[in-house]
Coordinates of C-alpha atoms (C1' of nucleotides) in Angstrom, one line a residue:
Chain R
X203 CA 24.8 -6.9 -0.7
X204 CA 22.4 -3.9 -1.4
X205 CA 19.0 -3.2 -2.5
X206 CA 16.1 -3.8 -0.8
X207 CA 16.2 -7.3 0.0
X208 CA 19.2 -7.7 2.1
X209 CA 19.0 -10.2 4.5
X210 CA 17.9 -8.7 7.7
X211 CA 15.9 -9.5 10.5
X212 CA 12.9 -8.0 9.1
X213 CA 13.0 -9.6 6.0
X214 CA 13.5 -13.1 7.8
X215 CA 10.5 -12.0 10.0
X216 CA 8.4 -11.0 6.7
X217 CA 9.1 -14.2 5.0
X218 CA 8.5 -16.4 8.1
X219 CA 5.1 -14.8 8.2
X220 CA 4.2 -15.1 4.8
X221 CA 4.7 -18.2 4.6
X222 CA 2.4 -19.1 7.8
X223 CA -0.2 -17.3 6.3
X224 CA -0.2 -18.7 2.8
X225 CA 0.0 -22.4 4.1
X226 CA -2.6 -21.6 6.4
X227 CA -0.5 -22.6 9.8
X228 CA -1.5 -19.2 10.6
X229 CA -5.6 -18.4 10.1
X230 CA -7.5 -15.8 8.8
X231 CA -8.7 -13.6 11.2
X232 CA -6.1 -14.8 13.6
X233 CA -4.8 -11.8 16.1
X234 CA -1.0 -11.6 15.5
X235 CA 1.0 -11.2 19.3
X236 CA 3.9 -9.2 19.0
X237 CA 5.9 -10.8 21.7
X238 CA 4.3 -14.5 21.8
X239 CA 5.6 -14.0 17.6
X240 CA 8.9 -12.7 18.0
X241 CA 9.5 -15.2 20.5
X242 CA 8.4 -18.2 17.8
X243 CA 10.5 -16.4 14.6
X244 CA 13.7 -15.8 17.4
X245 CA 13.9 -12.3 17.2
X246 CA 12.9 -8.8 18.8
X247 CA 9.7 -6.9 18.3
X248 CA 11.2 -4.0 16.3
X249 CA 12.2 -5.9 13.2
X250 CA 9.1 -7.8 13.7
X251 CA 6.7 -5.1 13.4
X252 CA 8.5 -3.8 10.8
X253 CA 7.4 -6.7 8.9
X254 CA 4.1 -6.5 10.3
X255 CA 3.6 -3.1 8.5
X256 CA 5.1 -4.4 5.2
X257 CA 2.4 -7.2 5.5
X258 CA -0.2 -4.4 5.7
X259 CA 1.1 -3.0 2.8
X260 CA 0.9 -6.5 0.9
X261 CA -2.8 -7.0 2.3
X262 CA -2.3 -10.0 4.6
X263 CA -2.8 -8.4 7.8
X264 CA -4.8 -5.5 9.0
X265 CA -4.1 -3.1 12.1
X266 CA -6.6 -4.5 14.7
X267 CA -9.6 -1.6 16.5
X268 CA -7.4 -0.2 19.7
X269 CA -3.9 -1.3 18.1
X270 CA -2.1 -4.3 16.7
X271 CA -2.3 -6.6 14.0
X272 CA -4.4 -9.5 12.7
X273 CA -4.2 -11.7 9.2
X274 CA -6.7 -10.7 6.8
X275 CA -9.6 -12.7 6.2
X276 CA -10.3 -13.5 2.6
X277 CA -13.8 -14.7 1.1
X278 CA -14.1 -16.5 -2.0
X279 CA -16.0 -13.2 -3.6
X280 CA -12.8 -11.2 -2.8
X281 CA -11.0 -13.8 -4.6
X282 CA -13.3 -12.9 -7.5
X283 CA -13.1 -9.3 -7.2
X284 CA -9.0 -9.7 -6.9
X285 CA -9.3 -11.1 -10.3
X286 CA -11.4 -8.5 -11.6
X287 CA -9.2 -5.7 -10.4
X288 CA -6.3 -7.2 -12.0
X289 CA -7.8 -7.5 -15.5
X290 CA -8.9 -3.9 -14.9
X291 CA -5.5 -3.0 -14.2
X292 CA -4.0 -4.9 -16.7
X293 CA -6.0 -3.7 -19.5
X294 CA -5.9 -0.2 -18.7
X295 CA -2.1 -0.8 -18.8
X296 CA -2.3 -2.4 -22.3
X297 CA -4.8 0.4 -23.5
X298 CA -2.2 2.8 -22.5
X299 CA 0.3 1.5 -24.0
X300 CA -1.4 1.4 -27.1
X301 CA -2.6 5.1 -27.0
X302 CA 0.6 6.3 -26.0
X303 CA 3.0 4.1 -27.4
X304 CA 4.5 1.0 -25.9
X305 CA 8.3 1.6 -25.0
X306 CA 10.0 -0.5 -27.9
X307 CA 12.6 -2.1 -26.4
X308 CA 10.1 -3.9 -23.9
X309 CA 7.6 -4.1 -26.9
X310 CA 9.8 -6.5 -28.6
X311 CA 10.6 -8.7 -25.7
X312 CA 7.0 -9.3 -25.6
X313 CA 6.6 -10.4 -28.9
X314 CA 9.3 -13.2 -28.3
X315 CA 8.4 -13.8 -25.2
X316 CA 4.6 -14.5 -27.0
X317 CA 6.3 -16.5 -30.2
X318 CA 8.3 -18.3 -27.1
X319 CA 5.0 -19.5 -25.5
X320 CA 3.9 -20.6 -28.6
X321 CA 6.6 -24.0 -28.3
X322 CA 5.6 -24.3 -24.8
X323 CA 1.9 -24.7 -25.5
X324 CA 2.1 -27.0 -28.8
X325 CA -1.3 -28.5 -30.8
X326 CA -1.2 -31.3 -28.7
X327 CA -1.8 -30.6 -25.3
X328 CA 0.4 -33.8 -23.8
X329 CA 3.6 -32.0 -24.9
X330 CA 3.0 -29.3 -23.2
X331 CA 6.2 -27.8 -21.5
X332 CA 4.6 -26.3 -18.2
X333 CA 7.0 -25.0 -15.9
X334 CA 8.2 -23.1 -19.2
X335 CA 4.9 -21.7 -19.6
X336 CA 4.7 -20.4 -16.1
X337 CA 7.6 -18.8 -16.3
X338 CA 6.9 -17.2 -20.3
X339 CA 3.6 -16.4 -18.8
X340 CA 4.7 -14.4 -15.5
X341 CA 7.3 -12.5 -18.0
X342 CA 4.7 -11.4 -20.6
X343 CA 2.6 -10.1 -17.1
X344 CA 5.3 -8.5 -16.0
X345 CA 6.2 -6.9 -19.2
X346 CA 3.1 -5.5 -19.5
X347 CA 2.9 -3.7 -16.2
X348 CA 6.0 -1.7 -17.7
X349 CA 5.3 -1.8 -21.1
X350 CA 3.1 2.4 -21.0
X351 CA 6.6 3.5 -18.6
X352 CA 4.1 4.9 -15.9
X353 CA 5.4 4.2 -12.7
X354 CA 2.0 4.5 -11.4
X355 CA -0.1 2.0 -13.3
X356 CA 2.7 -0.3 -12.7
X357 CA 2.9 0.1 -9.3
X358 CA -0.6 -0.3 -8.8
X359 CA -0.8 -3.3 -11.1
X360 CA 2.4 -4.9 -8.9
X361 CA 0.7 -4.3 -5.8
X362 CA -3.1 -5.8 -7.2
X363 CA -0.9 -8.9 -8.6
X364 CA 0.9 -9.0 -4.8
X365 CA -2.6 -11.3 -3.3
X366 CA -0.9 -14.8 -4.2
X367 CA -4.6 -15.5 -5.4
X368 CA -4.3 -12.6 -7.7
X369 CA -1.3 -13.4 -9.2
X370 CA -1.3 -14.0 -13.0
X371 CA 0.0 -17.3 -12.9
X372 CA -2.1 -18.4 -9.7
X373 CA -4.6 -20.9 -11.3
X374 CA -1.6 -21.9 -13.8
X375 CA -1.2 -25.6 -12.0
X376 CA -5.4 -25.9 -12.2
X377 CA -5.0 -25.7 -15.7
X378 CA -2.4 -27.8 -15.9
X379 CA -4.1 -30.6 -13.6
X380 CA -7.3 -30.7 -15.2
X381 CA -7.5 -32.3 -18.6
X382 CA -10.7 -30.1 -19.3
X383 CA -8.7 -26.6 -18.4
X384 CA -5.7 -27.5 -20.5
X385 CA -7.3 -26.3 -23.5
X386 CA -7.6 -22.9 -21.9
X387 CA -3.6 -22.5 -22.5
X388 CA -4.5 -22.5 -25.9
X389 CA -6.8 -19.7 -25.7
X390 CA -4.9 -17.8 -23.2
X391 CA -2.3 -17.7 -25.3
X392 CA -4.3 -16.8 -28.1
X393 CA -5.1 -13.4 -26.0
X394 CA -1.7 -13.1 -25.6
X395 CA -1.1 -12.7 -29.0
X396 CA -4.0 -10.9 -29.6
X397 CA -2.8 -8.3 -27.1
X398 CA 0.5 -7.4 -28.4
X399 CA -1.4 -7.1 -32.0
X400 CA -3.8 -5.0 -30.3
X401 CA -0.6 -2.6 -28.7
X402 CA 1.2 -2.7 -31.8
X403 CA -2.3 -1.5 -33.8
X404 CA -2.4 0.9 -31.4
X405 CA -6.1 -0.4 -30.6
X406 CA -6.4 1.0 -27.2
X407 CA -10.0 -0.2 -26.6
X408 CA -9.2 -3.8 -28.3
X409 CA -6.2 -4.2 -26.0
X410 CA -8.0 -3.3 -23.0
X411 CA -10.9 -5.6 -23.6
X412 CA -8.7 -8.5 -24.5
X413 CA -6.5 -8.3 -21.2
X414 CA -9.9 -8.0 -18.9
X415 CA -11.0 -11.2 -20.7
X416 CA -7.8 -12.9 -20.3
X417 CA -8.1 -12.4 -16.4
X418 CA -12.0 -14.2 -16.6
X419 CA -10.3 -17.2 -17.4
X420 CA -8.7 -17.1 -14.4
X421 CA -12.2 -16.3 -12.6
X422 CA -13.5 -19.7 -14.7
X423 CA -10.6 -21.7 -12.7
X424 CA -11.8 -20.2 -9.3
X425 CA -15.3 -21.6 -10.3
X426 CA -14.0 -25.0 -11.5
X427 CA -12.4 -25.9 -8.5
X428 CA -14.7 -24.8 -5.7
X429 CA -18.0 -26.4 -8.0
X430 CA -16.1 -29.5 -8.8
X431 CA -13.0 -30.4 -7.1
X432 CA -12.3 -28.9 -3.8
X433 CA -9.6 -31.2 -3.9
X434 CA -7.6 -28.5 -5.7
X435 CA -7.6 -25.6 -3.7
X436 CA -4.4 -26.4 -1.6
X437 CA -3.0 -26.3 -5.0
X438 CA -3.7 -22.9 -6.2
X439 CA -0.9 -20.3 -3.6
X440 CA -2.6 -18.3 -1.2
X441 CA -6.2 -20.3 -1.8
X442 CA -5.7 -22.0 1.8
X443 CA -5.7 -18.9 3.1
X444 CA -9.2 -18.1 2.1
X445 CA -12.3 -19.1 4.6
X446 CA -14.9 -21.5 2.9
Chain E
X200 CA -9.9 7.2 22.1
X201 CA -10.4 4.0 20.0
X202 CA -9.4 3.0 16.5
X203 CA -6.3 3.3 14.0
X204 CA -6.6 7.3 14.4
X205 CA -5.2 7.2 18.1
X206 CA -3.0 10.2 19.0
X207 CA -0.2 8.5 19.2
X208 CA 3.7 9.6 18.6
X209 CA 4.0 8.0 15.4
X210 CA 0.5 9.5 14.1
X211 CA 1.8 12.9 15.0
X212 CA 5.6 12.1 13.0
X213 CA 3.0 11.2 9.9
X214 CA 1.1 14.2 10.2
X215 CA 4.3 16.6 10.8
X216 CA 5.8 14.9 7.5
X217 CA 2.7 14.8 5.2
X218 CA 2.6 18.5 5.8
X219 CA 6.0 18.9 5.2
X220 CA 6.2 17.2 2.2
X221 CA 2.7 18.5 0.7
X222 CA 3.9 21.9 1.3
X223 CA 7.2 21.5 -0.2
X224 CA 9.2 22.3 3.0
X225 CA 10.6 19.0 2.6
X226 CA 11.3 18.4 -1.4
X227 CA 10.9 15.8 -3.8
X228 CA 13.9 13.1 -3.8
X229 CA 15.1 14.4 -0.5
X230 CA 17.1 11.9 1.6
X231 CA 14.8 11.3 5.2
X232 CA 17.6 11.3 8.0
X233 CA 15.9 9.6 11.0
X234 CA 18.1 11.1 13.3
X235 CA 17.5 14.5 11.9
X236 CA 14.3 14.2 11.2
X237 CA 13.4 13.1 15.3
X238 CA 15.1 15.5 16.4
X239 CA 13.2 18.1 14.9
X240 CA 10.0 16.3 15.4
X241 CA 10.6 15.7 18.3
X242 CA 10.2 12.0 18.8
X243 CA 12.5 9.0 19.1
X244 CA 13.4 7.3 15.5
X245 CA 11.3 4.2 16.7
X246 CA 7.9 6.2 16.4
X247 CA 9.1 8.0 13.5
X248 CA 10.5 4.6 11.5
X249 CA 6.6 3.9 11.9
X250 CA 5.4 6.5 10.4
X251 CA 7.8 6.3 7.4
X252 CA 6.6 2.7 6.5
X253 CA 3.3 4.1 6.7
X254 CA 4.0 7.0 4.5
X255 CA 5.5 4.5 2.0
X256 CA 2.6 3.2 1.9
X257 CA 0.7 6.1 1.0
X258 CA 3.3 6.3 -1.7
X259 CA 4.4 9.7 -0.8
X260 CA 8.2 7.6 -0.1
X261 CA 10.5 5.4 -1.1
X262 CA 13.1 3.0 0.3
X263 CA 16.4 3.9 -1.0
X264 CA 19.0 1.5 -1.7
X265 CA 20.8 0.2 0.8
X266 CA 18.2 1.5 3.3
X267 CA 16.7 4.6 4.4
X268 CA 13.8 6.5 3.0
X269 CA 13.5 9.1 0.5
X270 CA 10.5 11.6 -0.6
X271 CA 9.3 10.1 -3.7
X272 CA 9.5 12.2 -6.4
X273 CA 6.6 13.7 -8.9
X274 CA 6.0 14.6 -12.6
X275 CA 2.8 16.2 -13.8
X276 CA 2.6 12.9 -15.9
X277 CA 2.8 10.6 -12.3
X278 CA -0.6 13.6 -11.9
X279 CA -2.2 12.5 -15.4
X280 CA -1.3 9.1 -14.5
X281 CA -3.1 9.1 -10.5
X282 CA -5.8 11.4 -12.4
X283 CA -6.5 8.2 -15.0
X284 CA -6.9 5.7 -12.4
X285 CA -8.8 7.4 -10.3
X286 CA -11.1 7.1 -13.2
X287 CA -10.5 3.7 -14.3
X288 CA -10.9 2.4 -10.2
X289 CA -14.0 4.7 -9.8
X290 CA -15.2 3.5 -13.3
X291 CA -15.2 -0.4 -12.2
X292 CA -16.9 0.4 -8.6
X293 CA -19.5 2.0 -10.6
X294 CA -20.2 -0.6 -13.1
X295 CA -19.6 -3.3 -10.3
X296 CA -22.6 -1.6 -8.4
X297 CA -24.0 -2.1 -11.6
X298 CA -23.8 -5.1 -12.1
X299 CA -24.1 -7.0 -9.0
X300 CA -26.7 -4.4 -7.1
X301 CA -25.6 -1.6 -5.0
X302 CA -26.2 -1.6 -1.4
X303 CA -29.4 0.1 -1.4
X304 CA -29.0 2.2 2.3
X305 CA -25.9 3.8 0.4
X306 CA -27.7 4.2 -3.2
X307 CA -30.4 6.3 -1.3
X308 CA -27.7 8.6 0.5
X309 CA -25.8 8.8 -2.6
X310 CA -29.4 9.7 -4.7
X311 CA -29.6 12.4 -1.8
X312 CA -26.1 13.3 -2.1
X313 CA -27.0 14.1 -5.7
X314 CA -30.1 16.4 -4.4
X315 CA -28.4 18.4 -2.4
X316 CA -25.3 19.1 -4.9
X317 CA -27.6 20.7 -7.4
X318 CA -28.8 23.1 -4.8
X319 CA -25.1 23.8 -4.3
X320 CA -24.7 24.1 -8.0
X321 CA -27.6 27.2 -8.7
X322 CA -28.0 28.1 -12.6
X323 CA -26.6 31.5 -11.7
X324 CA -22.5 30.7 -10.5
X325 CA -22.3 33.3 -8.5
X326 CA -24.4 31.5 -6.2
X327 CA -22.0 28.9 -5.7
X328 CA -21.6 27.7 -2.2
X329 CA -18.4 26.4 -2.5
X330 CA -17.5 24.8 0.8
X331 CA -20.7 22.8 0.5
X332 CA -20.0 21.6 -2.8
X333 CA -16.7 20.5 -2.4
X334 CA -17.9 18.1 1.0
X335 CA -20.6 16.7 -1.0
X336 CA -18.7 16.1 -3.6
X337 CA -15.6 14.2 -1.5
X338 CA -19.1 12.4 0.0
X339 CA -20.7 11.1 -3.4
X340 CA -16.8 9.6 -4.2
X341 CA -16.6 8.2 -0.3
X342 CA -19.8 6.4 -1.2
X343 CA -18.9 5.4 -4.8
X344 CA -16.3 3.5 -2.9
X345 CA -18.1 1.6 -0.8
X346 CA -21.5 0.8 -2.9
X347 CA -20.6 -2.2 -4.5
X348 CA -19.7 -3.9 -1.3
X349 CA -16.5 -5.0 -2.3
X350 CA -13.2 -4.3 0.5
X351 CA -10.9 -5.1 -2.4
X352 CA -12.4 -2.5 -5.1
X353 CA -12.7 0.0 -1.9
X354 CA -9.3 -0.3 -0.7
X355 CA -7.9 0.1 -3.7
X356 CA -9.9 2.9 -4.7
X357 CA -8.4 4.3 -1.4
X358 CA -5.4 3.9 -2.3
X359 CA -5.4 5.7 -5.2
X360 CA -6.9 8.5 -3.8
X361 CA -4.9 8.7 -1.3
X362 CA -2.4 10.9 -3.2
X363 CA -3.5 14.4 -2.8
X364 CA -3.4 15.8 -6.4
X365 CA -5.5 12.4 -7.3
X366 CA -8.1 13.7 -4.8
X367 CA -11.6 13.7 -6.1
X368 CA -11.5 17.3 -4.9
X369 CA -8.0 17.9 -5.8
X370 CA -8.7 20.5 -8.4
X371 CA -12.1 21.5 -7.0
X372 CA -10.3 25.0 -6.1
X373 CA -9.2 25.6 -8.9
X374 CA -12.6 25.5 -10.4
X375 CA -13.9 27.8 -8.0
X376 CA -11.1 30.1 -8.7
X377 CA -11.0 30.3 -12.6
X378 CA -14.5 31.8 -13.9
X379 CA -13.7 30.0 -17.2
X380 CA -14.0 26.9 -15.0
X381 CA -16.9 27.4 -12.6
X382 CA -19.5 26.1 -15.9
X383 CA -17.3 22.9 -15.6
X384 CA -18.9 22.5 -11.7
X385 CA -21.8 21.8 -13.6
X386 CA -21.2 19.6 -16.0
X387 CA -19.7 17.7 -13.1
X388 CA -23.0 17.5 -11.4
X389 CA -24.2 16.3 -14.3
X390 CA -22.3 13.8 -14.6
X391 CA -23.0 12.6 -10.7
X392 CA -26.6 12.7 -11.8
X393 CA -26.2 10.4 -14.8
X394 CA -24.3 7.6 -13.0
X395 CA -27.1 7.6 -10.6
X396 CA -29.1 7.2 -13.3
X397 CA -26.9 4.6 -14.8
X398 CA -26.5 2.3 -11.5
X399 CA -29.9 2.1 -10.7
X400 CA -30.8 1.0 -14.4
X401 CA -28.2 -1.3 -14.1
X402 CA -26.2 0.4 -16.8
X403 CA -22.7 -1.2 -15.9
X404 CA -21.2 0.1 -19.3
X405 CA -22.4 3.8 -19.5
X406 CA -21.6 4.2 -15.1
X407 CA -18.2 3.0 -15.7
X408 CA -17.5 5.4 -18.8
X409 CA -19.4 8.1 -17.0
X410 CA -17.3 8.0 -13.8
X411 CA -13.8 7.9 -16.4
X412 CA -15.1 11.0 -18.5
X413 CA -15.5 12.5 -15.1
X414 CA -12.3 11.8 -13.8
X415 CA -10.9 14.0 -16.9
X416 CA -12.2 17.3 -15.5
X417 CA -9.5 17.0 -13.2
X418 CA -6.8 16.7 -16.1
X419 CA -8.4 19.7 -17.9
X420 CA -7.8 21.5 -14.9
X421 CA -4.5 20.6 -14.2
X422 CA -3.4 21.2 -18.0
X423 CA -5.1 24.5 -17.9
X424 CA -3.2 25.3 -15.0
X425 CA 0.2 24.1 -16.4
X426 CA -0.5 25.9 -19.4
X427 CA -2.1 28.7 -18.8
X428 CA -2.0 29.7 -14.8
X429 CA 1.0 28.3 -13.2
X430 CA 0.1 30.6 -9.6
X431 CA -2.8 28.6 -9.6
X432 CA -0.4 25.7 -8.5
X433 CA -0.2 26.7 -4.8
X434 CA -3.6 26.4 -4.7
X435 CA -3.9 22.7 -5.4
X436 CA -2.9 20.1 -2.7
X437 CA 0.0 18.3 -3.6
X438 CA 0.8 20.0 -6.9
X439 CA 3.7 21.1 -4.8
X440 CA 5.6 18.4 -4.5
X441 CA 5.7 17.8 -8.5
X442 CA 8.9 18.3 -9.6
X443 CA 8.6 21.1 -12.6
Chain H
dG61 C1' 46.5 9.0 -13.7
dA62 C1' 43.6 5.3 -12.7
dT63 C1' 42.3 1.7 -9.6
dG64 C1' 41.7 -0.8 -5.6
dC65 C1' 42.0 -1.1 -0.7
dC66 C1' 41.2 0.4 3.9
dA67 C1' 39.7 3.0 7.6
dG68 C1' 36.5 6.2 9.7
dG69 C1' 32.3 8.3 10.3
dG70 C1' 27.6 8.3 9.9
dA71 C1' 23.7 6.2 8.7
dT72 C1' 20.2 2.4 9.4
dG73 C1' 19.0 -2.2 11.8
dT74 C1' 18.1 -4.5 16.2
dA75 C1' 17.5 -5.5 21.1
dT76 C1' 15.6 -4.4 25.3
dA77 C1' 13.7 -1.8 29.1
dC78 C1' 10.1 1.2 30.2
dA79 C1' 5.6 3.9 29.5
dT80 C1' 1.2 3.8 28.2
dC81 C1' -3.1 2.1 27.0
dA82 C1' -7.0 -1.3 26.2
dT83 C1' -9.6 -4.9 28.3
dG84 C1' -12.0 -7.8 31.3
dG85 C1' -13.1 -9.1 35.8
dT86 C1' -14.3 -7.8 40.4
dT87 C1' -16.2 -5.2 43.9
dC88 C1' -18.9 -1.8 45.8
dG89 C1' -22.8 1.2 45.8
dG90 C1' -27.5 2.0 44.6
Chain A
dC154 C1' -29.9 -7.7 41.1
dC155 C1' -27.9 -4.3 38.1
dG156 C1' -24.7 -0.9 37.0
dA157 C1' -20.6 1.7 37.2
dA158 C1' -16.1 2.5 38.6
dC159 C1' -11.8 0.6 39.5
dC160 C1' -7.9 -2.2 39.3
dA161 C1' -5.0 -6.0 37.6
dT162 C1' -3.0 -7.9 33.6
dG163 C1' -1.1 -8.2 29.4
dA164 C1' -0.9 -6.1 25.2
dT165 C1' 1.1 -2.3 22.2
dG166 C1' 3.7 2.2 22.0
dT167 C1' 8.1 4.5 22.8
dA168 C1' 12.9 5.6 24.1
dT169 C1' 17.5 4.5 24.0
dA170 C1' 21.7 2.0 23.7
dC171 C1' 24.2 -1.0 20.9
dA172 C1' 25.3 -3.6 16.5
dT173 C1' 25.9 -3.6 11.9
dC174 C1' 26.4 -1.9 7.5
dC175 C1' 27.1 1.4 3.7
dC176 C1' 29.5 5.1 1.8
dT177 C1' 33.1 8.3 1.3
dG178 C1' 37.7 10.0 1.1
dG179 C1' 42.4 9.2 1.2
dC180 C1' 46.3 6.6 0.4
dA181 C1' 49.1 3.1 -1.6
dT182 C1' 50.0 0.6 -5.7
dC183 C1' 50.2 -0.4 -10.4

DNA sequence: GATGCCAGGGATGTATACATCATGGTTCGG
DNA sequence: CCGAACCATGATGTATACATCCCTGGCATC
């Protein structure tokens, strides 16, 4: 096997600790021992701390005053701001792409990966196919990061999207779950089409405006749930993770 | 010594490479053979894996598949492309400070910031203190950064600054150098002035347009350079490692 | 001549022992 | 009683030896 996510001791290590974070066995703010670690994961120190500096990368853990590591701590307002950046992100990518041309190939996948999510959200919300949405919905996000062919906006973009919180499809099951949020499928598709109209138009302002919109509804989510059922937050990926 | 800036072996291996690969004694796409590379360095490959990872995540390398690192490799479009979302970050921390309030200790420093540039800007350009401008100037962006309070916007306006060429001060040389260019100082400071303006009136949608129009100075620079004065190149940090 | 296999060399991945440094408590002097 | 220096402790930082894997080139086979 190649590529970069063969299965070594690093990537095991990286994985483990993920996972700790995102279900919250390991806290926020929580000082990270190398040795006391890489004695609970079963391994040494070096491929540990390898994966402790591919967690700093990702945003989970920070290097610690006088060396070391600690996991991040997150507040509901960076939450918010994730989101923000992410619809910044995202619409500059889809105003480039209009202004310079959207490569075609990955322009027309996104059209039928739109009329696609079209069945999967039908008039009548009980039908609705969900786990084929999520999976439509991370494909058009994805798309999109590609869709101008700068390696830099879509680096960027993958690393903003990287948060779990941030994550286009994060708030995905809230919707789903709440009768009142369901509707809001509807319109966020109806962005998505909007969008690709928008890149095709070459409307570069349009497209932009739409995709920082599209990411509010998101933001709207966050606000249900911590104003009306804080029952869902172990629901949404990475939410755990954030002090309240 | 305290704090993430310790003199340690593996801070030394990032500074030795940076150099290296900023002034193109190491060249784009080149393969990074620890061995090699601690021997020359001086330094055992655990120190020097370190400072790879960190390097990656300054985006100056790349894993290669099926391990290994190698010196990522620039276009002037990757340049356009850093340039553009510089201005887009920038853009959104200004009209977040906007918005929400900046923090007022750092709106008075940045309002001073401001002061002071203009008497490093005289009417006549000949007067120009150069040096002074250009720390002011990386100052006011420092601050930009920070004065909507929010880690997520800062880091990530870090990160894209990071890069050398997508500097706030990148192509401050070549100003200085090209007499065609020195007027352009001034309609910078100008446009320092008016986001001031615009923050503290709350003006979310003129600071953010004002702080992306201001990011293209830097891309009239660089295309005056590509087109018209390539020996100007040199001169620009990180313009050497672009592949041309 | 093309293709697939195999072996060898050289690279990265990992473990571990050792060096160094940060920190907190204790003791001694003022 | 307070402060500063020192020392013990346990953490991180580093070197190095070893394990593993990838790639290349050559050879045999079809």
């Amino acid at each position: 096997m190649s590529g970069p996510d063969r299965d070594t001791q690093a990537n095991r290590a990286l994985r483990a600790l993920r996972d700790r974070i995102f279900d919250g066995t390991i806290t926020g703010g929580a000082r990270l021992y190398e040795v006391a670690l890489s004695e609970t994961l079963g391994l040494s120190r070096t491929p540990l701390r390898e994966a402790l500096g591919r967690l700093e990368q990702e945003g989970l853990v920070d290097r610690a005053e006088g060396g070391g590591f600690m996991v991040r701590r997150f507040s509901f307002a960076d939450v918010v701001d994730a989101i923000e950046l992410r619809g910044v992100l995202e619409g500059t990518a889809a105003r480039l792409a209009a202004e310079r041309g959207a490569d075609s190939a990955t322009f027309a996948r996104m059209r039928a990966v739109v009329t696609e999510l079209d069945s999967a959200v039908p008039g009548d919300p009980r039908a609705l196919r969900f786990d084929r949405y999520v999976a439509l919905n991370d494909e058009f996000h994805a798309l999109l990061a590609v869709l101008c062919g700068s390696t830099v906006i879509r680096r960027e973009l993958e690393r903003a999207t990287g948060l779990p919180f941030a994550s286009p499809s994060a708030f995905l099951a809230v919707q789903e779950e709440v009768p009142a949020f369901r509707r809001s499928l509807g319109l966020a598709q109806a962005q998505h089409r909007a969008a690709v109209e928008a890149i095709g138009r070459r409307e570069g302002a349009r497209a932009e405006a739409i995709l920082r919109e599209h990411a509010q509804i998101a933001r709207a989510n966050l606000e249900y749930v911590l104003a009306e059922d804080r029952r869902l937050i172990p629901q949404v990926p990475g939410l755990a993770l954030v002090k309240h």
